[in-house]
PDB file of C-alpha atoms in Angstrom:
ATOM      1  CA  MET A   1     219.944 133.861 143.061  1.00  0.00           C
ATOM      2  CA  ARG A   2     222.683 131.292 142.537  1.00  0.00           C
ATOM      3  CA  TRP A   3     221.612 129.288 145.589  1.00  0.00           C
ATOM      4  CA  PHE A   4     218.012 129.361 144.391  1.00  0.00           C
ATOM      5  CA  SER A   5     219.160 127.752 141.137  1.00  0.00           C
ATOM      6  CA  VAL A   6     221.193 125.133 142.995  1.00  0.00           C
ATOM      7  CA  LEU A   7     218.298 124.217 145.253  1.00  0.00           C
ATOM      8  CA  TRP A   8     215.951 123.991 142.267  1.00  0.00           C
ATOM      9  CA  LEU A   9     218.410 121.607 140.593  1.00  0.00           C
ATOM     10  CA  VAL A  10     218.588 119.438 143.694  1.00  0.00           C
ATOM     11  CA  PHE A  11     214.815 119.153 143.948  1.00  0.00           C
ATOM     12  CA  PHE A  12     214.670 118.284 140.246  1.00  0.00           C
ATOM     13  CA  ILE A  13     217.243 115.491 140.665  1.00  0.00           C
ATOM     14  CA  THR A  14     215.880 114.026 143.866  1.00  0.00           C
ATOM     15  CA  GLY A  15     212.192 114.245 143.007  1.00  0.00           C
ATOM     16  CA  CYS A  16     210.245 112.799 145.848  1.00  0.00           C
ATOM     17  CA  ALA A  17     213.128 110.629 147.115  1.00  0.00           C
ATOM     18  CA  ALA A  18     213.101 109.871 150.797  1.00  0.00           C
ATOM     19  CA  SER A  19     209.947 111.926 151.378  1.00  0.00           C
ATOM     20  CA  GLY A  20     209.428 110.128 154.643  1.00  0.00           C
ATOM     21  CA  ASN A  21     212.752 111.442 155.950  1.00  0.00           C
ATOM     22  CA  ASN A  22     212.469 115.063 154.828  1.00  0.00           C
ATOM     23  CA  SER A  23     210.850 116.103 158.092  1.00  0.00           C
ATOM     24  CA  GLN A  24     213.823 114.824 160.095  1.00  0.00           C
ATOM     25  CA  SER A  25     215.388 118.264 160.593  1.00  0.00           C
ATOM     26  CA  ASN A  26     212.692 120.632 159.401  1.00  0.00           C
ATOM     27  CA  ASN A  27     211.709 122.172 162.703  1.00  0.00           C
ATOM     28  CA  GLY A  28     212.832 124.212 165.658  1.00  0.00           C
ATOM     29  CA  VAL A  29     216.331 125.182 166.599  1.00  0.00           C
ATOM     30  CA  SER A  30     218.091 122.703 164.299  1.00  0.00           C
ATOM     31  CA  ARG A  31     217.013 124.658 161.219  1.00  0.00           C
ATOM     32  CA  LEU A  32     218.523 127.828 162.645  1.00  0.00           C
ATOM     33  CA  ALA A  33     221.911 126.090 162.715  1.00  0.00           C
ATOM     34  CA  LYS A  34     221.750 125.122 159.037  1.00  0.00           C
ATOM     35  CA  SER A  35     222.894 127.054 155.995  1.00  0.00           C
ATOM     36  CA  ASP A  36     221.520 126.590 152.494  1.00  0.00           C
ATOM     37  CA  ILE A  37     224.432 124.330 151.618  1.00  0.00           C
ATOM     38  CA  ASP A  38     223.701 122.090 154.614  1.00  0.00           C
ATOM     39  CA  GLU A  39     220.194 121.477 153.325  1.00  0.00           C
ATOM     40  CA  VAL A  40     221.560 120.858 149.832  1.00  0.00           C
ATOM     41  CA  ILE A  41     223.912 118.199 151.255  1.00  0.00           C
ATOM     42  CA  GLU A  42     221.115 116.514 153.189  1.00  0.00           C
ATOM     43  CA  LEU A  43     218.867 116.409 150.122  1.00  0.00           C
ATOM     44  CA  HIS A  44     221.590 114.752 148.078  1.00  0.00           C
ATOM     45  CA  GLN A  45     222.296 112.229 150.818  1.00  0.00           C
ATOM     46  CA  GLN A  46     218.596 111.389 151.197  1.00  0.00           C
ATOM     47  CA  ALA A  47     218.344 110.973 147.427  1.00  0.00           C
ATOM     48  CA  VAL A  48     221.300 108.602 147.065  1.00  0.00           C
ATOM     49  CA  MET A  49     220.127 106.502 150.021  1.00  0.00           C
ATOM     50  CA  ALA A  50     216.638 106.251 148.531  1.00  0.00           C
ATOM     51  CA  GLN A  51     218.200 105.155 145.239  1.00  0.00           C
ATOM     52  CA  LEU A  52     220.333 102.554 147.026  1.00  0.00           C
ATOM     53  CA  LYS A  53     217.257 101.266 148.845  1.00  0.00           C
ATOM     54  CA  ARG A  54     215.474 100.926 145.519  1.00  0.00           C
ATOM     55  CA  LEU A  55     218.470  99.015 144.138  1.00  0.00           C
ATOM     56  CA  MET A  56     218.346  96.528 147.016  1.00  0.00           C
ATOM     57  CA  LEU A  57     214.634  95.950 146.454  1.00  0.00           C
ATOM     58  CA  LYS A  58     215.199  95.323 142.740  1.00  0.00           C
ATOM     59  CA  LEU A  59     218.142  92.969 143.327  1.00  0.00           C
ATOM     60  CA  TYR A  60     216.170  90.878 145.820  1.00  0.00           C
ATOM     61  CA  LYS A  61     213.271  90.611 143.383  1.00  0.00           C
ATOM     62  CA  ARG A  62     215.686  89.592 140.626  1.00  0.00           C
ATOM     63  CA  ASN A  63     217.584  87.141 142.888  1.00  0.00           C
ATOM     64  CA  PRO A  64     214.977  85.777 145.328  1.00  0.00           C
ATOM     65  CA  ASN A  65     217.026  82.709 146.259  1.00  0.00           C
ATOM     66  CA  LEU A  66     219.901  84.841 147.549  1.00  0.00           C
ATOM     67  CA  ARG A  67     217.887  86.450 150.339  1.00  0.00           C
ATOM     68  CA  HIS A  68     218.926  84.991 153.691  1.00  0.00           C
ATOM     69  CA  ASP A  69     215.610  85.730 155.442  1.00  0.00           C
ATOM     70  CA  ARG A  70     213.214  84.831 152.637  1.00  0.00           C
ATOM     71  CA  ASP A  71     211.387  82.314 154.835  1.00  0.00           C
ATOM     72  CA  ILE A  72     210.635  84.713 157.686  1.00  0.00           C
ATOM     73  CA  ARG A  73     209.906  88.133 156.142  1.00  0.00           C
ATOM     74  CA  THR A  74     208.921  89.822 152.894  1.00  0.00           C
ATOM     75  CA  ILE A  75     211.370  91.494 150.527  1.00  0.00           C
ATOM     76  CA  LYS A  76     210.163  94.924 151.593  1.00  0.00           C
ATOM     77  CA  GLU A  77     210.609  94.000 155.249  1.00  0.00           C
ATOM     78  CA  SER A  78     214.140  92.755 154.547  1.00  0.00           C
ATOM     79  CA  VAL A  79     215.055  96.030 152.869  1.00  0.00           C
ATOM     80  CA  GLU A  80     213.478  98.164 155.601  1.00  0.00           C
ATOM     81  CA  ARG A  81     215.290  96.129 158.249  1.00  0.00           C
ATOM     82  CA  THR A  82     218.644  96.739 156.566  1.00  0.00           C
ATOM     83  CA  PHE A  83     218.177 100.496 156.254  1.00  0.00           C
ATOM     84  CA  SER A  84     216.719 100.888 159.744  1.00  0.00           C
ATOM     85  CA  ARG A  85     220.037  99.772 161.203  1.00  0.00           C
ATOM     86  CA  GLU A  86     222.788 102.251 161.956  1.00  0.00           C
ATOM     87  CA  VAL A  87     225.402 102.364 159.228  1.00  0.00           C
ATOM     88  CA  ASP A  88     228.035 101.074 161.682  1.00  0.00           C
ATOM     89  CA  PHE A  89     225.940  98.041 162.610  1.00  0.00           C
ATOM     90  CA  ILE A  90     228.278  95.039 162.831  1.00  0.00           C
ATOM     91  CA  TYR A  91     227.298  92.051 160.713  1.00  0.00           C
ATOM     92  CA  PRO A  92     229.032  88.937 162.119  1.00  0.00           C
ATOM     93  CA  GLU A  93     229.631  87.565 158.610  1.00  0.00           C
ATOM     94  CA  TRP A  94     232.139  90.300 157.788  1.00  0.00           C
ATOM     95  CA  ALA A  95     232.915  91.873 161.165  1.00  0.00           C
ATOM     96  CA  ILE A  96     236.675  91.727 160.560  1.00  0.00           C
ATOM     97  CA  ILE A  97     236.482  93.486 157.190  1.00  0.00           C
ATOM     98  CA  LYS A  98     237.513  97.104 157.621  1.00  0.00           C
ATOM     99  CA  ARG A  99     236.904  98.679 154.221  1.00  0.00           C
ATOM    100  CA  PRO A 100     233.362  98.913 152.808  1.00  0.00           C
ATOM    101  CA  THR A 101     234.678  98.304 149.295  1.00  0.00           C
ATOM    102  CA  ASP A 102     236.068  94.955 150.440  1.00  0.00           C
ATOM    103  CA  ILE A 103     232.528  93.950 151.438  1.00  0.00           C
ATOM    104  CA  ILE A 104     231.400  94.851 147.906  1.00  0.00           C
ATOM    105  CA  ARG A 105     234.138  92.659 146.444  1.00  0.00           C
ATOM    106  CA  LEU A 106     233.242  89.846 148.837  1.00  0.00           C
ATOM    107  CA  SER A 107     229.631  89.886 147.646  1.00  0.00           C
ATOM    108  CA  LEU A 108     230.869  89.086 144.142  1.00  0.00           C
ATOM    109  CA  ASP A 109     233.458  86.489 145.127  1.00  0.00           C
ATOM    110  CA  GLU A 110     232.521  83.035 143.827  1.00  0.00           C
ATOM    111  CA  ARG A 111     233.562  81.476 147.140  1.00  0.00           C
ATOM    112  CA  PHE A 112     231.180  83.622 149.192  1.00  0.00           C
ATOM    113  CA  GLN A 113     228.213  81.596 150.459  1.00  0.00           C
ATOM    114  CA  GLY A 114     226.170  84.319 152.199  1.00  0.00           C
ATOM    115  CA  ASP A 115     223.520  86.792 151.073  1.00  0.00           C
ATOM    116  CA  ARG A 116     225.246  88.501 148.142  1.00  0.00           C
ATOM    117  CA  VAL A 117     222.629  91.241 147.821  1.00  0.00           C
ATOM    118  CA  LEU A 118     222.888  92.169 151.492  1.00  0.00           C
ATOM    119  CA  ALA A 119     226.689  92.296 151.387  1.00  0.00           C
ATOM    120  CA  TYR A 120     226.679  94.333 148.166  1.00  0.00           C
ATOM    121  CA  ILE A 121     224.226  96.909 149.506  1.00  0.00           C
ATOM    122  CA  VAL A 122     225.779  97.118 152.969  1.00  0.00           C
ATOM    123  CA  GLY A 123     229.189  97.714 151.382  1.00  0.00           C
ATOM    124  CA  LEU A 124     227.798 100.443 149.136  1.00  0.00           C
ATOM    125  CA  ARG A 125     225.896 102.060 151.987  1.00  0.00           C
ATOM    126  CA  LYS A 126     228.950 102.151 154.255  1.00  0.00           C
ATOM    127  CA  MET A 127     231.091 103.506 151.432  1.00  0.00           C
ATOM    128  CA  LEU A 128     228.573 106.224 150.557  1.00  0.00           C
ATOM    129  CA  MET A 129     228.078 107.266 154.170  1.00  0.00           C
ATOM    130  CA  ALA A 130     231.858 107.478 154.560  1.00  0.00           C
ATOM    131  CA  SER A 131     231.847 110.020 151.725  1.00  0.00           C
ATOM    132  CA  TYR A 132     229.650 112.178 153.996  1.00  0.00           C
ATOM    133  CA  ASP A 133     232.005 111.519 156.933  1.00  0.00           C
ATOM    134  CA  ASN A 134     229.220 109.354 158.372  1.00  0.00           C
ATOM    135  CA  HIS A 135     227.046 112.365 159.161  1.00  0.00           C
ATOM    136  CA  SER A 136     223.295 112.244 158.535  1.00  0.00           C
ATOM    137  CA  GLU A 137     222.677 115.863 159.537  1.00  0.00           C
ATOM    138  CA  PHE A 138     224.700 118.902 158.548  1.00  0.00           C
ATOM    139  CA  PHE A 139     225.147 122.240 160.270  1.00  0.00           C
ATOM    140  CA  TYR A 140     227.293 125.358 159.854  1.00  0.00           C
ATOM    141  CA  LEU A 141     230.397 123.749 161.328  1.00  0.00           C
ATOM    142  CA  THR A 142     229.937 120.394 159.554  1.00  0.00           C
ATOM    143  CA  SER A 143     232.211 119.977 156.553  1.00  0.00           C
ATOM    144  CA  ILE A 144     232.597 117.272 153.931  1.00  0.00           C
ATOM    145  CA  ASP A 145     235.268 116.617 151.343  1.00  0.00           C
ATOM    146  CA  GLN A 146     234.394 117.024 147.669  1.00  0.00           C
ATOM    147  CA  GLN A 147     237.092 114.493 146.730  1.00  0.00           C
ATOM    148  CA  LYS A 148     235.448 111.787 148.851  1.00  0.00           C
ATOM    149  CA  LEU A 149     232.118 112.470 147.141  1.00  0.00           C
ATOM    150  CA  TYR A 150     233.762 112.296 143.715  1.00  0.00           C
ATOM    151  CA  ASN A 151     235.621 109.092 144.610  1.00  0.00           C
ATOM    152  CA  SER A 152     232.393 107.510 145.826  1.00  0.00           C
ATOM    153  CA  ALA A 153     230.793 108.174 142.430  1.00  0.00           C
ATOM    154  CA  ARG A 154     233.679 106.389 140.691  1.00  0.00           C
ATOM    155  CA  ASN A 155     233.355 103.508 143.163  1.00  0.00           C
ATOM    156  CA  ILE A 156     229.686 103.173 142.243  1.00  0.00           C
ATOM    157  CA  GLU A 157     230.792 102.834 138.610  1.00  0.00           C
ATOM    158  CA  ILE A 158     233.196 100.047 139.586  1.00  0.00           C
ATOM    159  CA  ALA A 159     230.568  98.293 141.710  1.00  0.00           C
ATOM    160  CA  ALA A 160     228.079  98.457 138.831  1.00  0.00           C
ATOM    161  CA  TRP A 161     230.629  96.987 136.413  1.00  0.00           C
ATOM    162  CA  LEU A 162     231.449  94.152 138.817  1.00  0.00           C
ATOM    163  CA  LEU A 163     227.763  93.376 139.297  1.00  0.00           C
ATOM    164  CA  ALA A 164     227.242  93.133 135.550  1.00  0.00           C
ATOM    165  CA  LYS A 165     230.360  91.040 134.838  1.00  0.00           C
ATOM    166  CA  LYS A 166     231.252  88.746 137.744  1.00  0.00           C
ATOM    167  CA  ARG A 167     230.529  85.076 136.952  1.00  0.00           C
ATOM    168  CA  ASP A 168     231.172  81.681 138.457  1.00  0.00           C
ATOM    169  CA  ARG A 169     233.386  79.016 136.866  1.00  0.00           C
ATOM    170  CA  ASP A 170     230.432  77.797 134.769  1.00  0.00           C
ATOM    171  CA  GLY A 171     229.875  81.238 133.284  1.00  0.00           C
ATOM    172  CA  ASN A 172     226.780  82.110 135.321  1.00  0.00           C
ATOM    173  CA  LEU A 173     226.408  85.601 136.743  1.00  0.00           C
ATOM    174  CA  LEU A 174     226.817  85.633 140.509  1.00  0.00           C
ATOM    175  CA  MET A 175     223.965  88.157 140.802  1.00  0.00           C
ATOM    176  CA  LEU A 176     221.395  88.960 138.150  1.00  0.00           C
ATOM    177  CA  SER A 177     220.602  92.569 137.319  1.00  0.00           C
ATOM    178  CA  ASP A 178     220.171  93.676 133.708  1.00  0.00           C
ATOM    179  CA  SER A 179     218.394  91.402 131.251  1.00  0.00           C
ATOM    180  CA  LEU A 180     220.013  88.228 129.969  1.00  0.00           C
ATOM    181  CA  SER A 181     220.099  87.005 126.388  1.00  0.00           C
ATOM    182  CA  GLY A 182     216.573  86.225 125.230  1.00  0.00           C
ATOM    183  CA  GLU A 183     214.876  88.403 127.852  1.00  0.00           C
ATOM    184  CA  ILE A 184     213.128  91.718 127.275  1.00  0.00           C
ATOM    185  CA  ARG A 185     215.779  94.419 127.497  1.00  0.00           C
ATOM    186  CA  ASN A 186     215.873  95.983 130.961  1.00  0.00           C
ATOM    187  CA  LEU A 187     217.913  99.141 131.484  1.00  0.00           C
ATOM    188  CA  SER A 188     216.396 100.078 134.836  1.00  0.00           C
ATOM    189  CA  TYR A 189     219.508  99.055 136.758  1.00  0.00           C
ATOM    190  CA  GLN A 190     221.736 101.185 134.555  1.00  0.00           C
ATOM    191  CA  ARG A 191     219.431 104.153 135.039  1.00  0.00           C
ATOM    192  CA  LEU A 192     219.407 103.667 138.805  1.00  0.00           C
ATOM    193  CA  PHE A 193     223.186 103.454 139.001  1.00  0.00           C
ATOM    194  CA  GLY A 194     223.346 106.524 136.763  1.00  0.00           C
ATOM    195  CA  LYS A 195     221.172 108.488 139.182  1.00  0.00           C
ATOM    196  CA  MET A 196     223.362 107.508 142.123  1.00  0.00           C
ATOM    197  CA  ILE A 197     226.520 108.524 140.276  1.00  0.00           C
ATOM    198  CA  ALA A 198     224.977 111.836 139.182  1.00  0.00           C
ATOM    199  CA  THR A 199     223.820 112.612 142.721  1.00  0.00           C
ATOM    200  CA  GLN A 200     227.312 112.175 144.156  1.00  0.00           C
ATOM    201  CA  ASP A 201     229.053 113.957 141.269  1.00  0.00           C
ATOM    202  CA  ASN A 202     226.642 116.890 141.436  1.00  0.00           C
ATOM    203  CA  LEU A 203     227.234 117.402 145.150  1.00  0.00           C
ATOM    204  CA  ALA A 204     231.000 117.042 144.717  1.00  0.00           C
ATOM    205  CA  GLN A 205     230.942 119.911 142.219  1.00  0.00           C
ATOM    206  CA  ILE A 206     228.790 122.076 144.495  1.00  0.00           C
ATOM    207  CA  ILE A 207     231.132 121.541 147.467  1.00  0.00           C
ATOM    208  CA  ALA A 208     234.234 122.107 145.319  1.00  0.00           C
ATOM    209  CA  GLN A 209     232.817 125.396 144.054  1.00  0.00           C
ATOM    210  CA  LYS A 210     231.869 126.481 147.566  1.00  0.00           C
ATOM    211  CA  ASN A 211     235.330 125.674 148.940  1.00  0.00           C
ATOM    212  CA  GLY A 212     237.216 126.972 145.909  1.00  0.00           C
ATOM    213  CA  ARG A 213     239.012 123.661 145.465  1.00  0.00           C
ATOM    214  CA  ILE A 214     239.769 121.448 142.493  1.00  0.00           C
ATOM    215  CA  ILE A 215     238.676 117.823 142.323  1.00  0.00           C
ATOM    216  CA  LYS A 216     241.340 115.357 141.246  1.00  0.00           C
ATOM    217  CA  THR A 217     239.597 113.375 138.527  1.00  0.00           C
ATOM    218  CA  PHE A 218     240.093 109.745 137.521  1.00  0.00           C
ATOM    219  CA  VAL A 219     239.015 107.569 134.625  1.00  0.00           C
ATOM    220  CA  VAL A 220     237.631 104.197 135.672  1.00  0.00           C
ATOM    221  CA  ARG A 221     239.172 101.483 133.514  1.00  0.00           C
ATOM    222  CA  ALA A 222     237.891  97.933 133.355  1.00  0.00           C
ATOM    223  CA  ALA A 223     241.452  96.636 133.274  1.00  0.00           C
ATOM    224  CA  THR A 224     242.235  97.891 136.784  1.00  0.00           C
ATOM    225  CA  LEU A 225     238.962  98.410 138.661  1.00  0.00           C
ATOM    226  CA  VAL A 226     240.645  99.580 141.842  1.00  0.00           C
ATOM    227  CA  PHE A 227     238.267 101.182 144.302  1.00  0.00           C
ATOM    228  CA  LEU A 228     239.268 104.736 145.225  1.00  0.00           C
ATOM    229  CA  PRO A 229     239.894 105.651 148.866  1.00  0.00           C
ATOM    230  CA  ILE A 230     237.178 107.427 150.814  1.00  0.00           C
TER     231      ILE A 230
END
């Protein structure tokens, strides 16, 4: 009965997210090797990736001049191209950068001259996938760490704060997201970040309860804004 409640909660949170991917492991022998918790993990991962994909689409629409391939493909094609690549795909622009969170910081560095949206999303995607130990399917012997999931949620909070606050020397935001002064108020970015954070936090709690372990909690402070290890 408890697992039925958990699964119902997951479906409520994820809605129809990543509906095109839900058939990935829904047949044959692979399902026999999955427990209920494995399917719960996959649903959460599909949800957070769908939310991240939506964020990239919104950021490109809000910052059309930042898109590196705007002259050769549509925004939707750019987004699909990014998410069709393996998470370990090597982008030459930041091939020597080891930590995904450093790619996020680079995207909001005034000196960076590349596609800020692409770098921001790629950094977030790599960081989030690392919280799942870079697995996209989960079976009985596959395990993930609730602390990594929790830390990834806090890192999303930091990334969202940086996006909203980072400016150039003239006071202009490096990437536009929420509405500026004089515009109609737009909270859609905050809601989207909130969904991503809730997805990761929810799964962290489920895994912690399953494993009988305690999550070491942190308070994200604007004064420090240090990304947590994954």
